[in-house]
PDB file of C-alpha atoms in Angstrom:
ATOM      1  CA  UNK A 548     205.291  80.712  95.517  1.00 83.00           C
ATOM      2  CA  UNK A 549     204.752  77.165  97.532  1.00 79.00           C
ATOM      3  CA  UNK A 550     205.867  78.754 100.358  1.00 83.00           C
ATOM      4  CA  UNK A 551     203.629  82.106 100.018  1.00 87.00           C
ATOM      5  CA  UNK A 552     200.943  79.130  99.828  1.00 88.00           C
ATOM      6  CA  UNK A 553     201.899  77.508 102.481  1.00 85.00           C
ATOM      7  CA  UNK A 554     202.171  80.536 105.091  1.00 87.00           C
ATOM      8  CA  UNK A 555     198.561  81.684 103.829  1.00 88.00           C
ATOM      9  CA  UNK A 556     196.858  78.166 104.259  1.00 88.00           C
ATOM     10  CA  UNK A 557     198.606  77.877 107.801  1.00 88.00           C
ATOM     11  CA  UNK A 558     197.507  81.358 108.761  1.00 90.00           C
ATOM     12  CA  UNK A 559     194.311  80.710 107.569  1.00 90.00           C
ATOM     13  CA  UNK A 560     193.824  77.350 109.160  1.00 86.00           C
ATOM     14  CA  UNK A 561     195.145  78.807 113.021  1.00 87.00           C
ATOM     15  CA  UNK A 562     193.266  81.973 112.875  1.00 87.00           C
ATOM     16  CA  UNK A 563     191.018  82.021 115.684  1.00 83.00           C
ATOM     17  CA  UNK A 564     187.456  81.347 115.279  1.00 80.00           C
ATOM     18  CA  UNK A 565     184.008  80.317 117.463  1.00 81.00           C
ATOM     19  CA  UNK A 566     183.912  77.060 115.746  1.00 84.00           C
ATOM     20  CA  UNK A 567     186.267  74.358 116.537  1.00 83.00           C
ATOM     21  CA  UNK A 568     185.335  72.618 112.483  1.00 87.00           C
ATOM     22  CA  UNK A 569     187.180  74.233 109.682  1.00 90.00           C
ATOM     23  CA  UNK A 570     184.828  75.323 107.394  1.00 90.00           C
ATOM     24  CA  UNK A 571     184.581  73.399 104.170  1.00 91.00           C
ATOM     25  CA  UNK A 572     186.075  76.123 101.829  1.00 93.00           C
ATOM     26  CA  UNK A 573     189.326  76.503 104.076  1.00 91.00           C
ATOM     27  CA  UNK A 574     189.621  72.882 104.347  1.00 91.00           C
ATOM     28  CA  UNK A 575     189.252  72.535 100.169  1.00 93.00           C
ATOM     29  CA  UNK A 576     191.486  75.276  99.874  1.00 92.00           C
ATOM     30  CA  UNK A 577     193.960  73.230 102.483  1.00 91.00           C
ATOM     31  CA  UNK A 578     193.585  70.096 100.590  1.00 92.00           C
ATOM     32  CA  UNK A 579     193.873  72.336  97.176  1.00 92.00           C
ATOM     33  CA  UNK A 580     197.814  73.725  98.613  1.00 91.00           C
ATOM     34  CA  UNK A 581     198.474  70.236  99.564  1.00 90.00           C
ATOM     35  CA  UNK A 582     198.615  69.221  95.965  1.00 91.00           C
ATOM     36  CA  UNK A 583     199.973  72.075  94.334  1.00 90.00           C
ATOM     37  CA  UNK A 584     203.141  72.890  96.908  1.00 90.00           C
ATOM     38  CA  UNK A 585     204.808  69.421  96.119  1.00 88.00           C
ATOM     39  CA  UNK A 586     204.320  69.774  92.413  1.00 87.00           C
ATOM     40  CA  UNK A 587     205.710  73.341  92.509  1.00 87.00           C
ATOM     41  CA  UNK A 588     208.962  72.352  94.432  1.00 86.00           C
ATOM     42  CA  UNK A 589     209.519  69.260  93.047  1.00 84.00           C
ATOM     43  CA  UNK A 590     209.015  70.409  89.520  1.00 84.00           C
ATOM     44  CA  UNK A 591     212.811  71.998  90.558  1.00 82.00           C
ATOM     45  CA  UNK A 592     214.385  69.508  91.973  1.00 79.00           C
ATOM     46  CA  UNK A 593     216.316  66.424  90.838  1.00 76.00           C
ATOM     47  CA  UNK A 594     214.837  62.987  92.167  1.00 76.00           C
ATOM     48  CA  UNK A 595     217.823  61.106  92.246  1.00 74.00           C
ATOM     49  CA  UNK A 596     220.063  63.769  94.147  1.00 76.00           C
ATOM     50  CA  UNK A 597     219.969  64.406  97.411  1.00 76.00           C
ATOM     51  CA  UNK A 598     217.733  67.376  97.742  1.00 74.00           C
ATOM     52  CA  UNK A 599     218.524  67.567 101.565  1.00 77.00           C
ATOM     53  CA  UNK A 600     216.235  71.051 103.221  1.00 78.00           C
ATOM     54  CA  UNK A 601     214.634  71.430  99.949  1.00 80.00           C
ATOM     55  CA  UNK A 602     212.119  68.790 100.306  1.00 84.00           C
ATOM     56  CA  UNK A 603     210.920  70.796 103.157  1.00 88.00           C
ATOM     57  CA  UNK A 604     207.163  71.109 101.396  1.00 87.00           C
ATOM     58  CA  UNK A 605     207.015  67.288 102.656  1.00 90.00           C
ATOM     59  CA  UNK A 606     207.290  68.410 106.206  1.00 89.00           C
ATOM     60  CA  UNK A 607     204.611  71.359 105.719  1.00 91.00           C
ATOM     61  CA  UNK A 608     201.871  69.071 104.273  1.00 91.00           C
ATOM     62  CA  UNK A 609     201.923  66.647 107.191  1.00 90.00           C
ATOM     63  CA  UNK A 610     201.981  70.141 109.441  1.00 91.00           C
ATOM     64  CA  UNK A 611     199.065  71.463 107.793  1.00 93.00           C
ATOM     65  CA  UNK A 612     197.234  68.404 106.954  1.00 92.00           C
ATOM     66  CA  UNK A 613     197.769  68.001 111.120  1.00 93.00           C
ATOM     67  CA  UNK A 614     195.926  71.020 111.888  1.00 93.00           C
ATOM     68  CA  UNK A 615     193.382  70.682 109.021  1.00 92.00           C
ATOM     69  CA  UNK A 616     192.595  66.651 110.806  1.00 92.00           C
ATOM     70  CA  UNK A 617     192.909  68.537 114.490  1.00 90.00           C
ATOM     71  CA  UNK A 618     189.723  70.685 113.178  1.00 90.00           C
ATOM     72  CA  UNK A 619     187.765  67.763 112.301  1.00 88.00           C
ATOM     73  CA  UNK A 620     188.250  67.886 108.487  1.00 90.00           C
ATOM     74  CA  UNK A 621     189.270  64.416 108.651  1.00 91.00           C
ATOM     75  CA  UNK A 622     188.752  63.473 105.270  1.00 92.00           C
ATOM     76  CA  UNK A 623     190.473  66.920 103.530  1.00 92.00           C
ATOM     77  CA  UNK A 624     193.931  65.498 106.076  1.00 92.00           C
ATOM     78  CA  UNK A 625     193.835  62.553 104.503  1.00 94.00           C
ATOM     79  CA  UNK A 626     193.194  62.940 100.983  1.00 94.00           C
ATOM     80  CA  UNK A 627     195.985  65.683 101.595  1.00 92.00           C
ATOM     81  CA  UNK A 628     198.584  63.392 102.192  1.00 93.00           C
ATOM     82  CA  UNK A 629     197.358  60.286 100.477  1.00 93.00           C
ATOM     83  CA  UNK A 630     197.909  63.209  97.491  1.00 93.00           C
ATOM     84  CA  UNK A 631     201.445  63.282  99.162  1.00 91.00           C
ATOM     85  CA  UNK A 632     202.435  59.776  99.015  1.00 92.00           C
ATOM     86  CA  UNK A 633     201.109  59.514  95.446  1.00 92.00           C
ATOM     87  CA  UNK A 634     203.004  62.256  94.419  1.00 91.00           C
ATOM     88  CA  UNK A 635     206.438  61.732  95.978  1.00 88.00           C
ATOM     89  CA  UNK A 636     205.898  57.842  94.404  1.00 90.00           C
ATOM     90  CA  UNK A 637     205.537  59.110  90.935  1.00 87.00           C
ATOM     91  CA  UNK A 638     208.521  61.615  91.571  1.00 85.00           C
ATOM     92  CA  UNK A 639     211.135  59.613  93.413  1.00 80.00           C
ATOM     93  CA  UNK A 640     209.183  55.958  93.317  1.00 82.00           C
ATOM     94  CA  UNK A 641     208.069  53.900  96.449  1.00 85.00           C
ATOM     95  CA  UNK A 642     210.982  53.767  98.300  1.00 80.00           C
ATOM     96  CA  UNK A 643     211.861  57.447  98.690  1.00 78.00           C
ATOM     97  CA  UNK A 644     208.353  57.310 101.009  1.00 84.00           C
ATOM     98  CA  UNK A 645     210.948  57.096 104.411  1.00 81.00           C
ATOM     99  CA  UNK A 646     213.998  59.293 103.625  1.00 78.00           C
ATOM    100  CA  UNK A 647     211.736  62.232 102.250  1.00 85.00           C
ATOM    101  CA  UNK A 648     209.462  62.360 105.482  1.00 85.00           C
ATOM    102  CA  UNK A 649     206.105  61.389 104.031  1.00 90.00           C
ATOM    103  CA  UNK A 650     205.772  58.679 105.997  1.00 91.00           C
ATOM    104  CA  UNK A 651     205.982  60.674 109.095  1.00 89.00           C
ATOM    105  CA  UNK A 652     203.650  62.998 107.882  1.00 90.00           C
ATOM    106  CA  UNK A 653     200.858  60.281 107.395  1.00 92.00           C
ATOM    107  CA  UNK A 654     201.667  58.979 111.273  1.00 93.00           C
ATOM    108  CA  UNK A 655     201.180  62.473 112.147  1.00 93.00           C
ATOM    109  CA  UNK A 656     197.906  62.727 110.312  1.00 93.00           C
ATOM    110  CA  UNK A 657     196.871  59.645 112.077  1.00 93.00           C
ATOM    111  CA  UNK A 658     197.516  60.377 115.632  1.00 93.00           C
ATOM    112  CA  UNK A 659     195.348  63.823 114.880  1.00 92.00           C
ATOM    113  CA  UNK A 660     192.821  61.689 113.645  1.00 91.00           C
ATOM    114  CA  UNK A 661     192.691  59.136 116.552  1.00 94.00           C
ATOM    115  CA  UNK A 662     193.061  62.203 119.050  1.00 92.00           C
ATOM    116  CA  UNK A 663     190.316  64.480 117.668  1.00 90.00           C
ATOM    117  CA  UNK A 664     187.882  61.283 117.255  1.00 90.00           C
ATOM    118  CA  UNK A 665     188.737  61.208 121.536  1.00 91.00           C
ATOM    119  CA  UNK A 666     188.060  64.379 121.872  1.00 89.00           C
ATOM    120  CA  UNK A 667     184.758  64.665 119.851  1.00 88.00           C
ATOM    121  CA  UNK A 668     183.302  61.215 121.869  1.00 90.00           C
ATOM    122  CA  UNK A 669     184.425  62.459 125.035  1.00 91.00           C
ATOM    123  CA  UNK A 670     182.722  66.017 124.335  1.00 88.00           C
ATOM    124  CA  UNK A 671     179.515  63.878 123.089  1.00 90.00           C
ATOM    125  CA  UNK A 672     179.729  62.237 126.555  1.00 92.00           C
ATOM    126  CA  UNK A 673     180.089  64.806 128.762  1.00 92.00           C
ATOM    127  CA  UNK A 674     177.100  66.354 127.003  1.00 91.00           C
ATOM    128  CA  UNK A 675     174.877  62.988 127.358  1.00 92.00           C
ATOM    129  CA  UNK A 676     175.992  63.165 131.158  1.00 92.00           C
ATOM    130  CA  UNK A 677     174.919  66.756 131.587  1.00 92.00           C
ATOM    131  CA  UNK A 678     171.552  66.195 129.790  1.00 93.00           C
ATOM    132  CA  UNK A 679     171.140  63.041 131.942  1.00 93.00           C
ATOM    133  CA  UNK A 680     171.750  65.037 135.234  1.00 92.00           C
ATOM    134  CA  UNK A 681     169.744  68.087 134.359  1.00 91.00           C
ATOM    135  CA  UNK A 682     167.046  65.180 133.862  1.00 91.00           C
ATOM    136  CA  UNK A 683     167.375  63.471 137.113  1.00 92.00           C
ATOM    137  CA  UNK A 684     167.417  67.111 138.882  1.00 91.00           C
ATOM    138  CA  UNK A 685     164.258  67.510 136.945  1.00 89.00           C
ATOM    139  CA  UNK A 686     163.070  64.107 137.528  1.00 89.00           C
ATOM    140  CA  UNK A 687     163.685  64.747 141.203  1.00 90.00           C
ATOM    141  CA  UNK A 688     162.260  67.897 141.677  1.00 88.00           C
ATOM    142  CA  UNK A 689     159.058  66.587 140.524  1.00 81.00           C
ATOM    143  CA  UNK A 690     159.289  63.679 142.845  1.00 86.00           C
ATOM    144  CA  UNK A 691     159.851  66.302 145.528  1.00 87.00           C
ATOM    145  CA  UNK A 692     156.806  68.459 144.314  1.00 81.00           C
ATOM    146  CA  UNK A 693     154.086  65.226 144.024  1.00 77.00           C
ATOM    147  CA  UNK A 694     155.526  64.226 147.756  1.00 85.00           C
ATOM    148  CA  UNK A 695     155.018  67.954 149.085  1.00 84.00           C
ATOM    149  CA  UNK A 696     151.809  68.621 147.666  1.00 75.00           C
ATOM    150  CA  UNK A 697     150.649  64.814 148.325  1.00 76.00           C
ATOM    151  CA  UNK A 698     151.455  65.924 152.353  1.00 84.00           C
ATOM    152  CA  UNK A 699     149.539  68.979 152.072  1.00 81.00           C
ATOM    153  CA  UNK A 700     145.996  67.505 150.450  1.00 74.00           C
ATOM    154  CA  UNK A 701     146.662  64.566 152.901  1.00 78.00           C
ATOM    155  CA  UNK A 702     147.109  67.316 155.591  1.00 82.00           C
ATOM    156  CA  UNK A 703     143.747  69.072 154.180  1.00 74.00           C
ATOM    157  CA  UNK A 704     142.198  65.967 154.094  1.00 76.00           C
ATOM    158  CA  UNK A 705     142.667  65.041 157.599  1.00 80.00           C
ATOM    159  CA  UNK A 706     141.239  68.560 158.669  1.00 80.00           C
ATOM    160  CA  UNK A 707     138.156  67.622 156.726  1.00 74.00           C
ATOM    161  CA  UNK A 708     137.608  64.085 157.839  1.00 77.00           C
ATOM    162  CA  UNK A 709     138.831  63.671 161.576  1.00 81.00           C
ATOM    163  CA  UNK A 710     136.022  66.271 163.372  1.00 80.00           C
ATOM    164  CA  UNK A 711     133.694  63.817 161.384  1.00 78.00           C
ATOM    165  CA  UNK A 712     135.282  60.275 162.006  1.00 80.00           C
ATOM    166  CA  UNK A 713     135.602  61.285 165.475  1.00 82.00           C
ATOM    167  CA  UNK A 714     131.725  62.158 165.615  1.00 78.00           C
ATOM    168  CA  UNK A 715     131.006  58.839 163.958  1.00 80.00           C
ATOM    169  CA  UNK A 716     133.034  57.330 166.612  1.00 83.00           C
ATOM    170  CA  UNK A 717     131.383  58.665 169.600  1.00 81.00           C
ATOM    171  CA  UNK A 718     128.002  58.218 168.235  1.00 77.00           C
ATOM    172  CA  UNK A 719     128.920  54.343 167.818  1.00 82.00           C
ATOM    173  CA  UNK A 720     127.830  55.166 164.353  1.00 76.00           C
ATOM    174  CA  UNK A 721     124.350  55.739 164.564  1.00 79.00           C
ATOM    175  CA  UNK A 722     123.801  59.320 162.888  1.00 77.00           C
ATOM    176  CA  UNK A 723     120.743  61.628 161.856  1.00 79.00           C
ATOM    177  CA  UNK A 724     119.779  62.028 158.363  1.00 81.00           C
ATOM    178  CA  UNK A 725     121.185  65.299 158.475  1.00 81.00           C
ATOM    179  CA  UNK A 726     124.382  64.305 159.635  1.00 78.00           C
ATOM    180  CA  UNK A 727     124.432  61.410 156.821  1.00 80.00           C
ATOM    181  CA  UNK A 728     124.177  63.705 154.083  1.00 81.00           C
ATOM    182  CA  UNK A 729     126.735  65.609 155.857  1.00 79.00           C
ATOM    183  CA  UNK A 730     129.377  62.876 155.117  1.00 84.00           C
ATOM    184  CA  UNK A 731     128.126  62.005 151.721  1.00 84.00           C
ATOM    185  CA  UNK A 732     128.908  65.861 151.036  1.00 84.00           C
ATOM    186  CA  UNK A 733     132.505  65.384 152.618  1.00 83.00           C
ATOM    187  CA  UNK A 734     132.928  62.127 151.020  1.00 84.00           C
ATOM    188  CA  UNK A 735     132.301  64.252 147.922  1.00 85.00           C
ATOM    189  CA  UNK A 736     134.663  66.835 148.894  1.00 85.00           C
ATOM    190  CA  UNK A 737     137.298  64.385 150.018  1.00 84.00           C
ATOM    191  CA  UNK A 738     137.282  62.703 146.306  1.00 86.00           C
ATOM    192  CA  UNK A 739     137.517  66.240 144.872  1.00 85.00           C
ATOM    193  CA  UNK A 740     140.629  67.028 146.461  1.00 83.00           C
ATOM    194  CA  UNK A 741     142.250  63.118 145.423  1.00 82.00           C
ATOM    195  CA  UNK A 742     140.814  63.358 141.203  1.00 86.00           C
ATOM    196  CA  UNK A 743     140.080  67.351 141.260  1.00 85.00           C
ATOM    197  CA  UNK A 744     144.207  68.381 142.527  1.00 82.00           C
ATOM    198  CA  UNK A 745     144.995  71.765 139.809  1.00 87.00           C
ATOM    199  CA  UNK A 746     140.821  72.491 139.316  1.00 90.00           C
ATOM    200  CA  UNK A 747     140.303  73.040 143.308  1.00 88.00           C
ATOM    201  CA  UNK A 748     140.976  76.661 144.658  1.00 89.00           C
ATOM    202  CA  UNK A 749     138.832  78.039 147.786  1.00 89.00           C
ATOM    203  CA  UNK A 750     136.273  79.364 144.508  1.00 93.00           C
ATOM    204  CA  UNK A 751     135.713  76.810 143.244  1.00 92.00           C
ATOM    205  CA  UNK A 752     135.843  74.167 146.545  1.00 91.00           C
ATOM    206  CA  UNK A 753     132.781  76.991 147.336  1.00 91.00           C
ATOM    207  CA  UNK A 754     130.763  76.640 144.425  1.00 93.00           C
ATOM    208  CA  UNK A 755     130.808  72.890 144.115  1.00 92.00           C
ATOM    209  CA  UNK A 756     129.988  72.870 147.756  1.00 91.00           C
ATOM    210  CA  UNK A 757     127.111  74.978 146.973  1.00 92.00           C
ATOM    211  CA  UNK A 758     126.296  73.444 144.207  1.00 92.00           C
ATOM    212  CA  UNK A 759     125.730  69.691 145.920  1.00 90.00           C
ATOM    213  CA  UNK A 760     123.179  71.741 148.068  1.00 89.00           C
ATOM    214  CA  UNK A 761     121.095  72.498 145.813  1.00 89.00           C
ATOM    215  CA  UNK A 762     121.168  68.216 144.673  1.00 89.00           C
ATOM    216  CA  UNK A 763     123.731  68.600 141.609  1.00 90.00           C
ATOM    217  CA  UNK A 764     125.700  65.830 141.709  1.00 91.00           C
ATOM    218  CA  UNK A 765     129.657  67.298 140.500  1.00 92.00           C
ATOM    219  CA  UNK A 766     132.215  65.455 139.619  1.00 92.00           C
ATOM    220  CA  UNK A 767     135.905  67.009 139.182  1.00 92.00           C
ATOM    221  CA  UNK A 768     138.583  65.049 137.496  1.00 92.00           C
ATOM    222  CA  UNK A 769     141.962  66.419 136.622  1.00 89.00           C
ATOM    223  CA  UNK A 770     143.851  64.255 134.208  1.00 87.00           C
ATOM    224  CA  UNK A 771     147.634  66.871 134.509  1.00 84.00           C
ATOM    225  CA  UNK A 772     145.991  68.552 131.283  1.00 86.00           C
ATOM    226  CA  UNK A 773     146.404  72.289 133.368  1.00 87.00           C
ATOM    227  CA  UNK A 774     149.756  71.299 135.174  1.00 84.00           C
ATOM    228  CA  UNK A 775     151.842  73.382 132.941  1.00 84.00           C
ATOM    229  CA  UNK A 776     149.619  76.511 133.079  1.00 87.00           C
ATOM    230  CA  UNK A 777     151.488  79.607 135.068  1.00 87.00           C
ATOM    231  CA  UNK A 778     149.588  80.436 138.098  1.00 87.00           C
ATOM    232  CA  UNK A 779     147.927  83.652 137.044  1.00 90.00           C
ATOM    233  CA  UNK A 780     146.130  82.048 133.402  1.00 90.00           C
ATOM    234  CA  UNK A 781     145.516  78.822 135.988  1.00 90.00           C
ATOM    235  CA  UNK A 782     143.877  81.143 138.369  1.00 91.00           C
ATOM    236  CA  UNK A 783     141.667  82.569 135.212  1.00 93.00           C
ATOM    237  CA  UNK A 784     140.724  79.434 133.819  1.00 92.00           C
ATOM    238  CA  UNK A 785     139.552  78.531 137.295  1.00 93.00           C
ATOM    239  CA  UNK A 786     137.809  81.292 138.130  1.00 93.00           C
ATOM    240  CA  UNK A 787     135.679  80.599 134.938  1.00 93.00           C
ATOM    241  CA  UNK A 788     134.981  77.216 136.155  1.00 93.00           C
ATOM    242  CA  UNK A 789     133.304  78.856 139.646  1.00 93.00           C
ATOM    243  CA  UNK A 790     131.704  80.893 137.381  1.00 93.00           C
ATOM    244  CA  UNK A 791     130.020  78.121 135.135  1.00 92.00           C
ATOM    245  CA  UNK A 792     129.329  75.717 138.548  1.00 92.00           C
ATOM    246  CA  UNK A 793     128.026  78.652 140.266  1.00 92.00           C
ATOM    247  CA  UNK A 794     125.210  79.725 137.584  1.00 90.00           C
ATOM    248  CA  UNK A 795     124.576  76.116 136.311  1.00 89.00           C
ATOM    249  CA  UNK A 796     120.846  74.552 136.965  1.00 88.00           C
ATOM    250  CA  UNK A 797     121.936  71.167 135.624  1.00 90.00           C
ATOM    251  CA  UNK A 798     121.676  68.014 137.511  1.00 91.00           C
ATOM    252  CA  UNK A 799     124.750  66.873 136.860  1.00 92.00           C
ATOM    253  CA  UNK A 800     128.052  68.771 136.169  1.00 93.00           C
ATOM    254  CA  UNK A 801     131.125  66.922 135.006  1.00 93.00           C
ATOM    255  CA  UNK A 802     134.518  69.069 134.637  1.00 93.00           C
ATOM    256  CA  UNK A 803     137.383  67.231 133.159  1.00 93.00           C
ATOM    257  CA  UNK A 804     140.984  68.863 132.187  1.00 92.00           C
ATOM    258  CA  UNK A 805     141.991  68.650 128.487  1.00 89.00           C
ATOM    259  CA  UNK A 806     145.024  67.052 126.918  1.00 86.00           C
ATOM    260  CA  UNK A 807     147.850  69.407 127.304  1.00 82.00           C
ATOM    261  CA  UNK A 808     148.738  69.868 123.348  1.00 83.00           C
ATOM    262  CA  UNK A 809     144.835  71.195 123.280  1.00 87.00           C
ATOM    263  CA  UNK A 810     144.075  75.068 123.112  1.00 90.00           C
ATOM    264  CA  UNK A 811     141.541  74.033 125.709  1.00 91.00           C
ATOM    265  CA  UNK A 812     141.930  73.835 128.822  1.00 91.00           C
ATOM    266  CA  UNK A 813     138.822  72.598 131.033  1.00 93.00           C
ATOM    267  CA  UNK A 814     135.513  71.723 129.837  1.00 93.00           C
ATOM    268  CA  UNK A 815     132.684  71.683 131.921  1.00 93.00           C
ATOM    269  CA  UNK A 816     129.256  69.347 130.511  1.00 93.00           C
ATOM    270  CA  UNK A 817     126.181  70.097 132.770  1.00 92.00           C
ATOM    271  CA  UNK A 818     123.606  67.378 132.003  1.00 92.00           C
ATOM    272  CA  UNK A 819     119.486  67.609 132.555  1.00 88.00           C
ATOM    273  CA  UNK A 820     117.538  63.980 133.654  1.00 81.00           C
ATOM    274  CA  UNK A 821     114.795  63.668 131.394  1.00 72.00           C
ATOM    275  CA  UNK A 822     111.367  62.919 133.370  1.00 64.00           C
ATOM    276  CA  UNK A 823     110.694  59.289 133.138  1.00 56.00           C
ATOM    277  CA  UNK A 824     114.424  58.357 131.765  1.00 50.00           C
ATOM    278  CA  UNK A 825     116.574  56.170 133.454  1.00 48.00           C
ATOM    279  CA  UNK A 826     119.427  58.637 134.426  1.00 46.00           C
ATOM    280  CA  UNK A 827     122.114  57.470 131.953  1.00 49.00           C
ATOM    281  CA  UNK A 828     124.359  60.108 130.533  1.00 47.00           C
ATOM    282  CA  UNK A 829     123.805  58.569 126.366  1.00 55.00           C
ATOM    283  CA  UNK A 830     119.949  60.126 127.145  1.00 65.00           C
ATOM    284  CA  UNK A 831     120.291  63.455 129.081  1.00 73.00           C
ATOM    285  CA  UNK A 832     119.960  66.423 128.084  1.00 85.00           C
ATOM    286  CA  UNK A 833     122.662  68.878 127.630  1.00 87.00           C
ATOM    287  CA  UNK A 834     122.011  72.183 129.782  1.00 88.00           C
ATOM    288  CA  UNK A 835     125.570  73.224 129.948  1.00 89.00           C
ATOM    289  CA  UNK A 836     128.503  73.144 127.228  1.00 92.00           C
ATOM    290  CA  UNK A 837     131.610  74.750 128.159  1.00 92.00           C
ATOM    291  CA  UNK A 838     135.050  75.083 126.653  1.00 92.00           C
ATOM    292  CA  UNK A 839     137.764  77.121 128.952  1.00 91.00           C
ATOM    293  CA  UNK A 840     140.868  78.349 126.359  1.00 91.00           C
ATOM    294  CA  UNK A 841     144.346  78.298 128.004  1.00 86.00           C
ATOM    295  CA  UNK A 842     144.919  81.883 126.681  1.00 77.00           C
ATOM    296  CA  UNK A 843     142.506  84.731 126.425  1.00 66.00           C
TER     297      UNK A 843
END
């Protein structure tokens, strides 16, 4: 019968499976043949006789309380042969610990224990390291992406500016008033492309343009709140902002990017002067309230 036991438990315990833990009913059941083999063989045997192979049970606790400590059941292993000890002490008393093997049993219990505590921190390591690289790749790819797209808007930006600087120049500075409010609309456009970045495509660069012709002053500030959008909803949500610049009669238009956790994702506030009031934002008039949605 205590063998029958033992060959099921051991069966049981090196059967393969996708999870390296025993599961807790194996390991009870473990712990559970543990205690019952040594009482069933020893129940048969004399204590003070030399009992030579037939103490083998001692031997196949410390094996399967082993394999039950090398699946991280640590505390089943050593309840198992704790059981052991306290058994073979009541049976034989404390000094039959060495000559029946139980001793051994325990060391083997406890190298398991120190090995599979190696294992499991050098597992948790190699984990922390991987997470920590995939970070730094990600970490560096956005370092790659802000120094890429800060070439091309400084790239954009020089296309813009140096026909005009270099007009400036040769003038010695002295310009027309056409020509002044010709800067103050690059200056304009130059700012967009530094606080607008994600809200600027060729639409909308085209509507704000034609909007400052007509005297609205437009102000574009992008605070990352679009930055995870794909490029098609981006595209939509921008294509409602020409929209809303385009057909606006305000005199001021200010678009701002919400917080990323917000189902919004611009809004656009066009503002009226009142006749007579100073221009201060607390006392105009609201002619435009708009709320993009990331999804549609």
């Amino acid at each position: 019968m205590a063998l029958l036991l033992y060959s099921t438990a051991t069966t049981m315990s090196l059967w393969p499976a996708k999870r390296v833990r025993m599961p807790d009913w194996l390991a009870a059941f473990d712990l559970a043949v543990s205690i019952v083999m040594p009482l069933l063989v020893t129940s048969q045997l004399d204590p003070d006789a030399e009992n030579g192979y037939a103490t083998w049970y001692v031997a196949a606790v410390g094996t399967l309380m082993t394999i039950t400590a090398a699946r991280r059941q640590l505390t089943a292993a050593w309840l198992g042969v704790i059981a052991l000890a306290v058994q073979s002490i009541v049976w034989a008393g404390p000094f039959s610990l060495g000559g029946l093997g139980v001793i051994g049993s325990i060391v083997w219990v406890g190298i398991a224990h120190m090995l599979t505590s190696a294992l499991t921190s050098a597992a948790r390591e190699t984990r922390r390291y991987a997470q920590a690289e995939r970070e730094a790749a990600a970490w560096q790819a956005a370092q790659d992406a802000h120094l890429f797209e800060g070439r091309m808007r400084l790239a954009h930006t020089n296309r813009l500016a140096a026909p005009m600087l270099r007009r400036i120049a040769d003038r010695g500075g002295a310009l027309t008033a056409a020509q002044q409010a010709e800067c103050r609309m690059l200056e304009a456009a130059i700012r967009d492309e530094i606080r607008g970045r994600m809200l600027l495509t060729d639409a909308v660069r085209f509507e704000v343009q034609r909007a400052r012709a007509r005297g609205i002053t437009v102000t574009l500030l992008d605070e990352g709140g679009i930055d995870d959008l794909d490029e098609a909803t981006r595209n939509r949500v921008l294509s409602r902002l020409a929209d809303a610049v385009a057909g606006s009669s305000a005199d001021r238009i200010i678009v701002r990017t919400a917080a990323e956790a917000s189902p919004v994702a611009v809004t656009v506030v066009g503002l009226r002067e009142q006749v007579g009031d100073v221009a201060d934002t607390d006392e105009a008039e609201v002619e435009l309230w708009l709320e993009i949605p990331r999804a549609f």
